[in-house]
Amino acid sequence: MAKSDFYETLGVERGASDDELKKAYRKLAMKLHPDRNPGDKNAEAKFKDVNEAYDILKDGEKRAAYDRFGHAAFEGGGPFGGGAGGPGGGAGAGGFEFGAGFADIFDEMFGDFVGGGGRRGQEQASRGNDLRYNLEIDLQQAFEGKKTTIRVPASVTCEECDGSGAEGGSKPATCGGCQGRGRVRATQGFFTIERTCPTCNGAGQVIQNPCRACQGAGRTHRERTLSVTIPAGVDDGTRIRLTGEGEAGLRGAAPGDLYIFITVAPHPFFQRDGTNVYCRVPIPMTTAALGGSIEVPTVEGTRARVNVPAGTQSGAQFRLRGKGMSVLRSKSRGDMYIEAAIETPRNLSKKQQEILREFEETGGKNNNPESEGFFSKVKELWEDLKD
């Protein structure tokens, strides 16, 4: 069966650049990879054809031979044929093997799961660690917002070597083991395996004359003072990210981030539920019975007047619109709810007791509708039980 044209297999023109070839190969390999098409023999065959085509065309000499002789260049009599002494000996173009092209696409598809490959893995490995800082504020600070300073112990860029890790203005040298890639490849049978370079630990460079202040790490440990703005409306558990304020990376690599986790301390009067605030207020029995008004505190530190209608019962709620918490990244506010807790008087004088007894004796049936209704139902229940 005649082989397909390699350019047609990759879907590119004959004059395609190396970048166009690589882009087309990656797109097809991602689409046809066996892990994405389990059990699909047709996709597996096309995947092998794509790898074979890219393995030839990515090599300048092989591509020139293919452009001149076509597939014959890689057959027995061609310049890249499979003879024992020819450049194409061994598996040859027709024998499918995973070369550098497959390693690139493998990195792209699975690098995030196995630590990354190539430059991406190198950058991820040397990036500074993220840090966490726990900050406690009170409810009023959460309502108003706050500007504060925090002290964070962390690794920072070494001032002596400016983060390079090299002493006296010298520069790190390119690693000879990986030629600066930070990764080395080794063929193991059917696969080409890529791993972190053991010589430079993935940095791509080696320090021949390490800085004395940081021992070649490019960073030192000290405490930093940072200014932090806490926005109005933050809630318990809010996370604030300060990009680049984490630990410095190794030898000039990107720093990590600092995450500030907010804890809002309990308040003696207010309970928060999202943007709303609740306050349980004791109300004298006489005020609840006769009606009146009371003054209550608000979360911003002011006072608000609440009208209590006559006959108010415990548990009744009064809503104060716009008196709750600030809404994060907004100028609006939640509401405040006042819950009435009717207080029974204690330590009554004899005169007060006499007045209450007189009130009880002269009271009508509608003075206590809830208790009268309750006990009426209980009485009916007991009568039904006796029968």
mmCIF file of C-alpha atoms in Angstrom:
data_model
loop_
_atom_site.group_PDB
_atom_site.id
_atom_site.type_symbol
_atom_site.label_atom_id
_atom_site.label_comp_id
_atom_site.label_asym_id
_atom_site.label_seq_id
_atom_site.Cartn_x
_atom_site.Cartn_y
_atom_site.Cartn_z
ATOM 1 C CA MET A 1 0.000 0.000 0.000
ATOM 2 C CA ALA A 2 1.414 3.388 -1.084
ATOM 3 C CA LYS A 3 2.439 5.731 1.697
ATOM 4 C CA SER A 4 0.649 9.034 2.072
ATOM 5 C CA ASP A 5 2.562 12.225 1.415
ATOM 6 C CA PHE A 6 4.112 13.395 4.708
ATOM 7 C CA TYR A 7 3.016 17.002 4.141
ATOM 8 C CA GLU A 8 -0.552 15.874 3.468
ATOM 9 C CA THR A 9 -0.436 13.689 6.579
ATOM 10 C CA LEU A 10 0.375 16.752 8.689
ATOM 11 C CA GLY A 11 -1.958 19.011 6.686
ATOM 12 C CA VAL A 12 0.705 21.607 5.769
ATOM 13 C CA GLU A 13 2.178 23.050 2.577
ATOM 14 C CA ARG A 14 5.586 21.916 1.326
ATOM 15 C CA GLY A 15 7.113 25.257 2.184
ATOM 16 C CA ALA A 16 5.849 25.169 5.800
ATOM 17 C CA SER A 17 8.227 26.525 8.457
ATOM 18 C CA ASP A 18 9.507 24.475 11.383
ATOM 19 C CA ASP A 19 7.058 26.227 13.698
ATOM 20 C CA GLU A 20 4.139 25.458 11.373
ATOM 21 C CA LEU A 21 5.211 21.817 11.223
ATOM 22 C CA LYS A 22 5.454 21.580 14.994
ATOM 23 C CA LYS A 23 2.105 23.309 15.529
ATOM 24 C CA ALA A 24 0.352 21.001 13.063
ATOM 25 C CA TYR A 25 1.991 17.932 14.623
ATOM 26 C CA ARG A 26 0.988 18.863 18.158
ATOM 27 C CA LYS A 27 -2.600 19.509 17.128
ATOM 28 C CA LEU A 28 -2.930 16.127 15.409
ATOM 29 C CA ALA A 29 -1.051 14.212 18.085
ATOM 30 C CA MET A 30 -3.274 15.668 20.802
ATOM 31 C CA LYS A 31 -6.344 14.641 18.790
ATOM 32 C CA LEU A 32 -5.186 11.116 17.836
ATOM 33 C CA HIS A 33 -3.270 10.043 20.956
ATOM 34 C CA PRO A 34 -4.234 6.478 22.006
ATOM 35 C CA ASP A 35 -5.058 7.606 25.545
ATOM 36 C CA ARG A 36 -7.769 9.835 24.095
ATOM 37 C CA ASN A 37 -9.013 7.192 21.673
ATOM 38 C CA PRO A 38 -8.912 3.887 23.584
ATOM 39 C CA GLY A 39 -9.547 0.881 21.345
ATOM 40 C CA ASP A 40 -9.695 2.968 18.130
ATOM 41 C CA LYS A 41 -7.321 1.166 15.740
ATOM 42 C CA ASN A 42 -7.867 3.747 12.993
ATOM 43 C CA ALA A 43 -6.820 6.618 15.296
ATOM 44 C CA GLU A 44 -3.803 4.593 16.462
ATOM 45 C CA ALA A 45 -2.685 4.023 12.849
ATOM 46 C CA LYS A 46 -3.087 7.715 12.015
ATOM 47 C CA PHE A 47 -1.183 8.623 15.191
ATOM 48 C CA LYS A 48 1.758 6.490 14.012
ATOM 49 C CA ASP A 49 1.631 8.069 10.541
ATOM 50 C CA VAL A 50 1.663 11.558 12.043
ATOM 51 C CA ASN A 51 4.670 10.746 14.241
ATOM 52 C CA GLU A 52 6.527 9.170 11.315
ATOM 53 C CA ALA A 53 5.869 12.197 9.099
ATOM 54 C CA TYR A 54 6.980 14.679 11.754
ATOM 55 C CA ASP A 55 10.064 12.633 12.641
ATOM 56 C CA ILE A 56 11.231 13.005 9.022
ATOM 57 C CA LEU A 57 10.213 16.586 8.294
ATOM 58 C CA LYS A 58 11.529 18.110 11.537
ATOM 59 C CA ASP A 59 15.055 16.969 10.585
ATOM 60 C CA GLY A 60 16.610 19.311 7.994
ATOM 61 C CA GLU A 61 18.673 16.646 6.213
ATOM 62 C CA LYS A 62 15.876 14.098 6.121
ATOM 63 C CA ARG A 63 13.391 16.701 4.921
ATOM 64 C CA ALA A 64 15.706 17.739 2.080
ATOM 65 C CA ALA A 65 16.112 14.100 1.050
ATOM 66 C CA TYR A 66 12.355 13.538 1.205
ATOM 67 C CA ASP A 67 11.673 16.641 -0.875
ATOM 68 C CA ARG A 68 14.077 15.321 -3.539
ATOM 69 C CA PHE A 69 13.493 11.571 -3.557
ATOM 70 C CA GLY A 70 10.174 11.140 -1.729
ATOM 71 C CA HIS A 71 9.674 7.921 0.243
ATOM 72 C CA ALA A 72 12.437 6.254 -1.799
ATOM 73 C CA ALA A 73 14.976 8.216 0.244
ATOM 74 C CA PHE A 74 14.221 5.971 3.220
ATOM 75 C CA GLU A 75 14.030 2.650 1.471
ATOM 76 C CA GLY A 76 16.880 0.163 0.999
ATOM 77 C CA GLY A 77 18.708 1.987 -1.809
ATOM 78 C CA GLY A 78 18.090 5.521 -0.649
ATOM 79 C CA PRO A 79 20.453 7.794 1.312
ATOM 80 C CA PHE A 80 18.484 7.167 4.499
ATOM 81 C CA GLY A 81 17.655 3.550 3.769
ATOM 82 C CA GLY A 82 17.689 0.836 6.367
ATOM 83 C CA GLY A 83 21.066 -0.662 5.491
ATOM 84 C CA ALA A 84 23.426 -1.520 8.265
ATOM 85 C CA GLY A 85 25.724 1.388 7.547
ATOM 86 C CA GLY A 86 23.123 3.960 6.493
ATOM 87 C CA PRO A 87 21.835 6.803 8.619
ATOM 88 C CA GLY A 88 18.417 5.245 8.637
ATOM 89 C CA GLY A 89 19.577 1.896 10.008
ATOM 90 C CA GLY A 90 17.632 0.217 12.781
ATOM 91 C CA ALA A 91 13.943 1.028 12.909
ATOM 92 C CA GLY A 92 14.148 3.386 9.923
ATOM 93 C CA ALA A 93 11.392 5.710 8.858
ATOM 94 C CA GLY A 94 8.932 2.862 8.476
ATOM 95 C CA GLY A 95 9.584 1.512 11.991
ATOM 96 C CA PHE A 96 7.496 3.644 14.337
ATOM 97 C CA GLU A 97 9.391 5.000 17.350
ATOM 98 C CA PHE A 98 8.766 7.831 19.795
ATOM 99 C CA GLY A 99 11.333 10.521 19.086
ATOM 100 C CA ALA A 100 11.832 14.084 20.260
ATOM 101 C CA GLY A 101 8.573 15.185 18.675
ATOM 102 C CA PHE A 102 6.538 12.783 20.796
ATOM 103 C CA ALA A 103 8.396 13.869 23.919
ATOM 104 C CA ASP A 104 7.324 17.456 23.217
ATOM 105 C CA ILE A 105 3.682 16.553 22.817
ATOM 106 C CA PHE A 106 3.832 14.259 25.859
ATOM 107 C CA ASP A 107 5.070 17.218 27.895
ATOM 108 C CA GLU A 108 2.235 19.376 26.647
ATOM 109 C CA MET A 109 -0.460 16.779 27.317
ATOM 110 C CA PHE A 110 0.687 15.377 30.633
ATOM 111 C CA GLY A 111 3.271 17.855 31.982
ATOM 112 C CA ASP A 112 0.887 19.316 34.571
ATOM 113 C CA PHE A 113 0.405 15.844 36.098
ATOM 114 C CA VAL A 114 4.024 14.697 36.201
ATOM 115 C CA GLY A 115 5.754 17.938 37.092
ATOM 116 C CA GLY A 116 5.941 19.590 33.673
ATOM 117 C CA GLY A 117 8.494 19.244 30.922
ATOM 118 C CA GLY A 118 11.086 21.423 29.221
ATOM 119 C CA ARG A 119 11.156 25.076 30.126
ATOM 120 C CA ARG A 120 7.719 24.971 31.753
ATOM 121 C CA GLY A 121 8.771 22.278 34.220
ATOM 122 C CA GLN A 122 12.029 24.126 34.904
ATOM 123 C CA GLU A 123 10.197 27.357 35.740
ATOM 124 C CA GLN A 124 7.674 25.558 37.942
ATOM 125 C CA ALA A 125 10.389 23.687 39.826
ATOM 126 C CA SER A 126 12.430 26.802 40.687
ATOM 127 C CA ARG A 127 9.523 29.168 41.412
ATOM 128 C CA GLY A 128 9.317 30.345 44.994
ATOM 129 C CA ASN A 129 6.836 28.800 47.417
ATOM 130 C CA ASP A 130 3.488 30.410 48.181
ATOM 131 C CA LEU A 131 3.038 31.612 51.777
ATOM 132 C CA ARG A 132 0.019 31.833 54.085
ATOM 133 C CA TYR A 133 -0.566 34.516 56.700
ATOM 134 C CA ASN A 134 -3.495 34.398 59.168
ATOM 135 C CA LEU A 135 -4.904 37.831 60.083
ATOM 136 C CA GLU A 136 -7.638 38.388 62.673
ATOM 137 C CA ILE A 137 -9.768 41.540 62.578
ATOM 138 C CA ASP A 138 -12.877 42.625 64.460
ATOM 139 C CA LEU A 139 -16.359 43.091 62.976
ATOM 140 C CA GLN A 140 -16.126 46.860 62.735
ATOM 141 C CA GLN A 141 -12.838 46.587 60.827
ATOM 142 C CA ALA A 142 -14.503 44.087 58.496
ATOM 143 C CA PHE A 143 -17.306 46.639 57.991
ATOM 144 C CA GLU A 144 -15.043 49.641 57.401
ATOM 145 C CA GLY A 145 -12.005 47.998 55.821
ATOM 146 C CA LYS A 146 -8.534 48.420 57.191
ATOM 147 C CA LYS A 147 -5.005 49.372 56.237
ATOM 148 C CA THR A 148 -2.388 47.589 58.277
ATOM 149 C CA THR A 149 1.161 46.295 58.186
ATOM 150 C CA ILE A 150 2.210 42.706 58.685
ATOM 151 C CA ARG A 151 5.601 41.121 59.293
ATOM 152 C CA VAL A 152 6.286 38.048 57.195
ATOM 153 C CA PRO A 153 9.369 35.846 57.630
ATOM 154 C CA ALA A 154 10.326 34.549 54.183
ATOM 155 C CA SER A 155 13.105 33.926 51.681
ATOM 156 C CA VAL A 156 14.004 37.049 49.692
ATOM 157 C CA THR A 157 16.310 37.698 46.747
ATOM 158 C CA CYS A 158 19.951 37.807 47.843
ATOM 159 C CA GLU A 159 21.251 41.370 47.614
ATOM 160 C CA GLU A 160 24.895 40.305 47.323
ATOM 161 C CA CYS A 161 24.462 38.395 44.050
ATOM 162 C CA ASP A 162 21.151 39.949 42.939
ATOM 163 C CA GLY A 163 19.576 36.507 42.928
ATOM 164 C CA SER A 164 22.013 34.852 40.513
ATOM 165 C CA GLY A 165 23.668 32.677 43.161
ATOM 166 C CA ALA A 166 27.118 33.453 41.721
ATOM 167 C CA GLU A 167 29.885 35.231 43.638
ATOM 168 C CA GLY A 168 31.596 38.475 42.686
ATOM 169 C CA GLY A 169 29.588 39.423 39.622
ATOM 170 C CA SER A 170 30.254 36.119 37.865
ATOM 171 C CA LYS A 171 27.440 34.424 36.000
ATOM 172 C CA PRO A 172 26.092 30.883 36.132
ATOM 173 C CA ALA A 173 27.296 28.628 33.336
ATOM 174 C CA THR A 174 25.061 26.620 31.023
ATOM 175 C CA CYS A 175 24.730 23.063 32.260
ATOM 176 C CA GLY A 176 26.669 20.636 30.058
ATOM 177 C CA GLY A 177 24.458 17.734 30.995
ATOM 178 C CA CYS A 178 21.280 19.173 29.446
ATOM 179 C CA GLN A 179 22.636 22.122 27.384
ATOM 180 C CA GLY A 180 20.507 24.483 29.445
ATOM 181 C CA ARG A 181 17.154 22.752 28.955
ATOM 182 C CA GLY A 182 16.885 21.475 32.525
ATOM 183 C CA ARG A 183 15.702 18.106 31.159
ATOM 184 C CA VAL A 184 17.531 15.108 29.723
ATOM 185 C CA ARG A 185 16.176 12.340 27.496
ATOM 186 C CA ALA A 186 16.953 8.667 27.505
ATOM 187 C CA THR A 187 15.643 6.005 25.120
ATOM 188 C CA GLN A 188 14.218 2.937 26.826
ATOM 189 C CA GLY A 189 13.020 0.498 24.204
ATOM 190 C CA PHE A 190 9.888 1.823 22.558
ATOM 191 C CA PHE A 191 9.792 5.099 24.490
ATOM 192 C CA THR A 192 11.976 8.159 24.879
ATOM 193 C CA ILE A 193 11.793 9.181 28.546
ATOM 194 C CA GLU A 194 12.452 12.747 29.670
ATOM 195 C CA ARG A 195 13.413 13.582 33.246
ATOM 196 C CA THR A 196 14.927 16.382 35.312
ATOM 197 C CA CYS A 197 18.625 16.872 34.666
ATOM 198 C CA PRO A 198 20.525 15.388 37.656
ATOM 199 C CA THR A 199 23.470 17.738 37.140
ATOM 200 C CA CYS A 200 21.607 21.047 37.567
ATOM 201 C CA ASN A 201 18.379 19.754 39.175
ATOM 202 C CA GLY A 202 16.330 21.288 36.397
ATOM 203 C CA ALA A 203 17.809 24.800 36.582
ATOM 204 C CA GLY A 204 19.604 24.578 33.224
ATOM 205 C CA GLN A 205 22.616 26.305 34.783
ATOM 206 C CA VAL A 206 25.363 25.428 37.231
ATOM 207 C CA ILE A 207 27.065 27.728 39.718
ATOM 208 C CA GLN A 208 30.841 27.342 39.500
ATOM 209 C CA ASN A 209 31.596 30.063 42.068
ATOM 210 C CA PRO A 210 28.642 30.205 44.537
ATOM 211 C CA CYS A 211 27.772 33.373 46.441
ATOM 212 C CA ARG A 212 28.934 33.214 50.066
ATOM 213 C CA ALA A 213 25.899 35.082 51.404
ATOM 214 C CA CYS A 214 23.322 32.635 50.032
ATOM 215 C CA GLN A 215 25.500 29.552 49.262
ATOM 216 C CA GLY A 216 24.458 29.718 45.637
ATOM 217 C CA ALA A 217 20.686 29.650 46.254
ATOM 218 C CA GLY A 218 20.155 33.236 45.124
ATOM 219 C CA ARG A 219 17.993 33.966 48.165
ATOM 220 C CA THR A 220 18.339 34.577 51.891
ATOM 221 C CA HIS A 221 15.942 34.420 54.845
ATOM 222 C CA ARG A 222 14.724 37.535 56.632
ATOM 223 C CA GLU A 223 11.567 39.182 57.930
ATOM 224 C CA ARG A 224 9.722 41.633 55.690
ATOM 225 C CA THR A 225 7.183 44.336 56.560
ATOM 226 C CA LEU A 226 4.294 44.606 54.110
ATOM 227 C CA SER A 227 1.436 47.078 53.863
ATOM 228 C CA VAL A 228 -1.938 45.398 53.385
ATOM 229 C CA THR A 229 -5.329 46.906 52.537
ATOM 230 C CA ILE A 230 -8.308 44.927 53.829
ATOM 231 C CA PRO A 231 -11.375 45.890 51.744
ATOM 232 C CA ALA A 232 -14.671 46.743 53.438
ATOM 233 C CA GLY A 233 -17.099 43.834 53.557
ATOM 234 C CA VAL A 234 -14.649 40.942 53.972
ATOM 235 C CA ASP A 235 -16.083 37.881 55.672
ATOM 236 C CA ASP A 236 -14.608 35.155 57.821
ATOM 237 C CA GLY A 237 -12.435 32.961 55.594
ATOM 238 C CA THR A 238 -11.854 35.595 52.889
ATOM 239 C CA ARG A 239 -8.534 35.050 51.097
ATOM 240 C CA ILE A 240 -6.473 37.982 49.818
ATOM 241 C CA ARG A 241 -3.705 37.247 47.317
ATOM 242 C CA LEU A 242 -0.572 39.390 47.090
ATOM 243 C CA THR A 243 1.113 38.403 43.839
ATOM 244 C CA GLY A 244 4.879 38.014 44.025
ATOM 245 C CA GLU A 245 5.069 38.541 47.795
ATOM 246 C CA GLY A 246 5.777 34.899 48.644
ATOM 247 C CA GLU A 247 9.194 33.288 48.850
ATOM 248 C CA ALA A 248 11.813 34.305 46.296
ATOM 249 C CA GLY A 249 12.555 31.749 43.603
ATOM 250 C CA LEU A 250 15.862 29.933 43.297
ATOM 251 C CA ARG A 251 18.542 31.918 41.489
ATOM 252 C CA GLY A 252 16.326 34.680 40.176
ATOM 253 C CA ALA A 253 13.264 32.578 39.332
ATOM 254 C CA ALA A 254 9.780 34.008 39.813
ATOM 255 C CA PRO A 255 8.655 34.465 43.443
ATOM 256 C CA GLY A 256 5.607 32.785 44.916
ATOM 257 C CA ASP A 257 2.487 34.540 46.161
ATOM 258 C CA LEU A 258 1.348 35.500 49.655
ATOM 259 C CA TYR A 259 -2.186 34.514 50.701
ATOM 260 C CA ILE A 260 -3.738 36.357 53.643
ATOM 261 C CA PHE A 261 -6.586 34.426 55.287
ATOM 262 C CA ILE A 262 -9.013 36.657 57.190
ATOM 263 C CA THR A 263 -10.609 35.626 60.494
ATOM 264 C CA VAL A 264 -13.336 37.918 61.897
ATOM 265 C CA ALA A 265 -13.434 37.780 65.689
ATOM 266 C CA PRO A 266 -16.814 37.253 67.435
ATOM 267 C CA HIS A 267 -18.627 40.449 68.495
ATOM 268 C CA PRO A 268 -20.248 40.830 71.941
ATOM 269 C CA PHE A 269 -23.522 42.204 70.488
ATOM 270 C CA PHE A 270 -23.786 41.380 66.794
ATOM 271 C CA GLN A 271 -24.051 38.125 64.889
ATOM 272 C CA ARG A 272 -23.298 38.241 61.181
ATOM 273 C CA ASP A 273 -25.000 36.271 58.420
ATOM 274 C CA GLY A 274 -23.523 37.282 55.082
ATOM 275 C CA THR A 275 -24.249 40.972 54.662
ATOM 276 C CA ASN A 276 -26.944 41.073 57.372
ATOM 277 C CA VAL A 277 -26.365 41.737 61.061
ATOM 278 C CA TYR A 278 -28.520 40.439 63.945
ATOM 279 C CA CYS A 279 -28.724 41.891 67.432
ATOM 280 C CA ARG A 280 -30.775 40.455 70.314
ATOM 281 C CA VAL A 281 -31.999 43.344 72.488
ATOM 282 C CA PRO A 282 -33.660 42.932 75.925
ATOM 283 C CA ILE A 283 -36.845 45.030 76.202
ATOM 284 C CA PRO A 284 -38.577 45.807 79.523
ATOM 285 C CA MET A 285 -41.956 44.131 79.948
ATOM 286 C CA THR A 286 -43.707 47.481 80.395
ATOM 287 C CA THR A 287 -42.255 48.873 77.148
ATOM 288 C CA ALA A 288 -43.271 45.720 75.297
ATOM 289 C CA ALA A 289 -46.784 45.878 76.768
ATOM 290 C CA LEU A 290 -47.457 49.594 76.469
ATOM 291 C CA GLY A 291 -45.259 50.367 73.448
ATOM 292 C CA GLY A 292 -42.422 52.848 73.225
ATOM 293 C CA SER A 293 -39.006 53.225 71.636
ATOM 294 C CA ILE A 294 -35.480 52.024 72.341
ATOM 295 C CA GLU A 295 -32.013 52.944 71.108
ATOM 296 C CA VAL A 296 -29.756 50.196 69.734
ATOM 297 C CA PRO A 297 -26.089 50.185 68.667
ATOM 298 C CA THR A 298 -25.132 49.760 65.000
ATOM 299 C CA VAL A 299 -22.140 48.057 63.434
ATOM 300 C CA GLU A 300 -20.609 51.385 62.344
ATOM 301 C CA GLY A 301 -20.550 52.579 65.967
ATOM 302 C CA THR A 302 -23.605 54.866 65.932
ATOM 303 C CA ARG A 303 -27.074 54.572 67.526
ATOM 304 C CA ALA A 304 -30.423 53.874 65.888
ATOM 305 C CA ARG A 305 -33.927 54.357 67.315
ATOM 306 C CA VAL A 306 -36.409 51.498 67.064
ATOM 307 C CA ASN A 307 -40.148 51.914 67.689
ATOM 308 C CA VAL A 308 -41.641 49.074 69.743
ATOM 309 C CA PRO A 309 -45.379 48.639 69.177
ATOM 310 C CA ALA A 310 -47.658 47.809 72.145
ATOM 311 C CA GLY A 311 -48.004 44.074 72.738
ATOM 312 C CA THR A 312 -44.584 43.122 71.326
ATOM 313 C CA GLN A 313 -43.677 39.503 72.086
ATOM 314 C CA SER A 314 -40.274 37.846 72.554
ATOM 315 C CA GLY A 315 -38.745 36.838 69.229
ATOM 316 C CA ALA A 316 -40.318 39.675 67.266
ATOM 317 C CA GLN A 317 -37.881 41.176 64.744
ATOM 318 C CA PHE A 318 -37.516 44.760 63.577
ATOM 319 C CA ARG A 319 -35.680 45.428 60.316
ATOM 320 C CA LEU A 320 -33.376 48.420 59.858
ATOM 321 C CA ARG A 321 -32.688 48.702 56.124
ATOM 322 C CA GLY A 322 -29.160 49.533 55.042
ATOM 323 C CA LYS A 323 -27.747 49.228 58.558
ATOM 324 C CA GLY A 324 -25.982 45.894 58.022
ATOM 325 C CA MET A 325 -22.517 44.993 56.719
ATOM 326 C CA SER A 326 -20.785 46.585 53.761
ATOM 327 C CA VAL A 327 -21.002 44.556 50.575
ATOM 328 C CA LEU A 328 -17.580 43.611 49.201
ATOM 329 C CA ARG A 329 -16.620 45.709 46.151
ATOM 330 C CA SER A 330 -19.891 47.641 46.337
ATOM 331 C CA LYS A 331 -21.284 50.763 47.935
ATOM 332 C CA SER A 332 -24.435 48.982 49.117
ATOM 333 C CA ARG A 333 -25.069 47.487 52.556
ATOM 334 C CA GLY A 334 -27.068 44.688 54.074
ATOM 335 C CA ASP A 335 -29.771 45.075 56.732
ATOM 336 C CA MET A 336 -29.794 44.943 60.510
ATOM 337 C CA TYR A 337 -32.373 42.885 62.402
ATOM 338 C CA ILE A 338 -33.314 43.611 66.016
ATOM 339 C CA GLU A 339 -34.744 40.601 67.879
ATOM 340 C CA ALA A 340 -36.872 41.469 70.884
ATOM 341 C CA ALA A 341 -36.191 39.587 74.127
ATOM 342 C CA ILE A 342 -38.918 40.581 76.611
ATOM 343 C CA GLU A 343 -37.491 40.755 80.111
ATOM 344 C CA THR A 344 -39.558 39.676 83.105
ATOM 345 C CA PRO A 345 -38.973 42.045 86.054
ATOM 346 C CA ARG A 346 -37.197 40.748 89.155
ATOM 347 C CA ASN A 347 -36.827 41.883 92.780
ATOM 348 C CA LEU A 348 -40.326 43.412 92.868
ATOM 349 C CA SER A 349 -41.336 45.595 95.784
ATOM 350 C CA LYS A 350 -44.555 44.816 97.697
ATOM 351 C CA LYS A 351 -46.356 47.641 95.931
ATOM 352 C CA GLN A 352 -45.257 46.364 92.526
ATOM 353 C CA GLN A 353 -46.430 42.873 93.436
ATOM 354 C CA GLU A 354 -49.800 44.234 94.532
ATOM 355 C CA ILE A 355 -50.161 46.153 91.260
ATOM 356 C CA LEU A 356 -49.405 43.023 89.238
ATOM 357 C CA ARG A 357 -51.861 40.920 91.240
ATOM 358 C CA GLU A 358 -54.509 43.545 90.733
ATOM 359 C CA PHE A 359 -53.721 43.541 87.021
ATOM 360 C CA GLU A 360 -54.030 39.752 86.965
ATOM 361 C CA GLU A 361 -57.373 39.804 88.755
ATOM 362 C CA THR A 362 -58.826 42.482 86.523
ATOM 363 C CA GLY A 363 -57.291 41.127 83.327
ATOM 364 C CA GLY A 364 -59.514 40.252 80.370
ATOM 365 C CA LYS A 365 -59.535 37.149 78.229
ATOM 366 C CA ASN A 366 -57.652 38.866 75.402
ATOM 367 C CA ASN A 367 -54.694 40.024 77.471
ATOM 368 C CA ASN A 368 -52.752 36.781 77.005
ATOM 369 C CA PRO A 369 -54.170 35.116 73.863
ATOM 370 C CA GLU A 370 -51.265 32.747 73.250
ATOM 371 C CA SER A 371 -51.137 31.238 76.751
ATOM 372 C CA GLU A 372 -54.918 31.070 76.975
ATOM 373 C CA GLY A 373 -55.125 29.311 73.614
ATOM 374 C CA PHE A 374 -52.355 26.891 74.533
ATOM 375 C CA PHE A 375 -53.869 25.779 77.819
ATOM 376 C CA SER A 376 -57.312 25.535 76.249
ATOM 377 C CA LYS A 377 -55.951 23.025 73.740
ATOM 378 C CA VAL A 378 -54.146 21.127 76.515
ATOM 379 C CA LYS A 379 -57.403 20.888 78.462
ATOM 380 C CA GLU A 380 -59.190 19.447 75.421
ATOM 381 C CA LEU A 381 -56.392 16.919 74.978
ATOM 382 C CA TRP A 382 -56.617 15.777 78.567
ATOM 383 C CA GLU A 383 -60.409 15.378 78.297
ATOM 384 C CA ASP A 384 -60.017 13.240 75.175
ATOM 385 C CA LEU A 385 -57.467 11.059 76.999
ATOM 386 C CA LYS A 386 -59.864 10.474 79.938
ATOM 387 C CA ASP A 387 -62.550 9.232 77.601
#
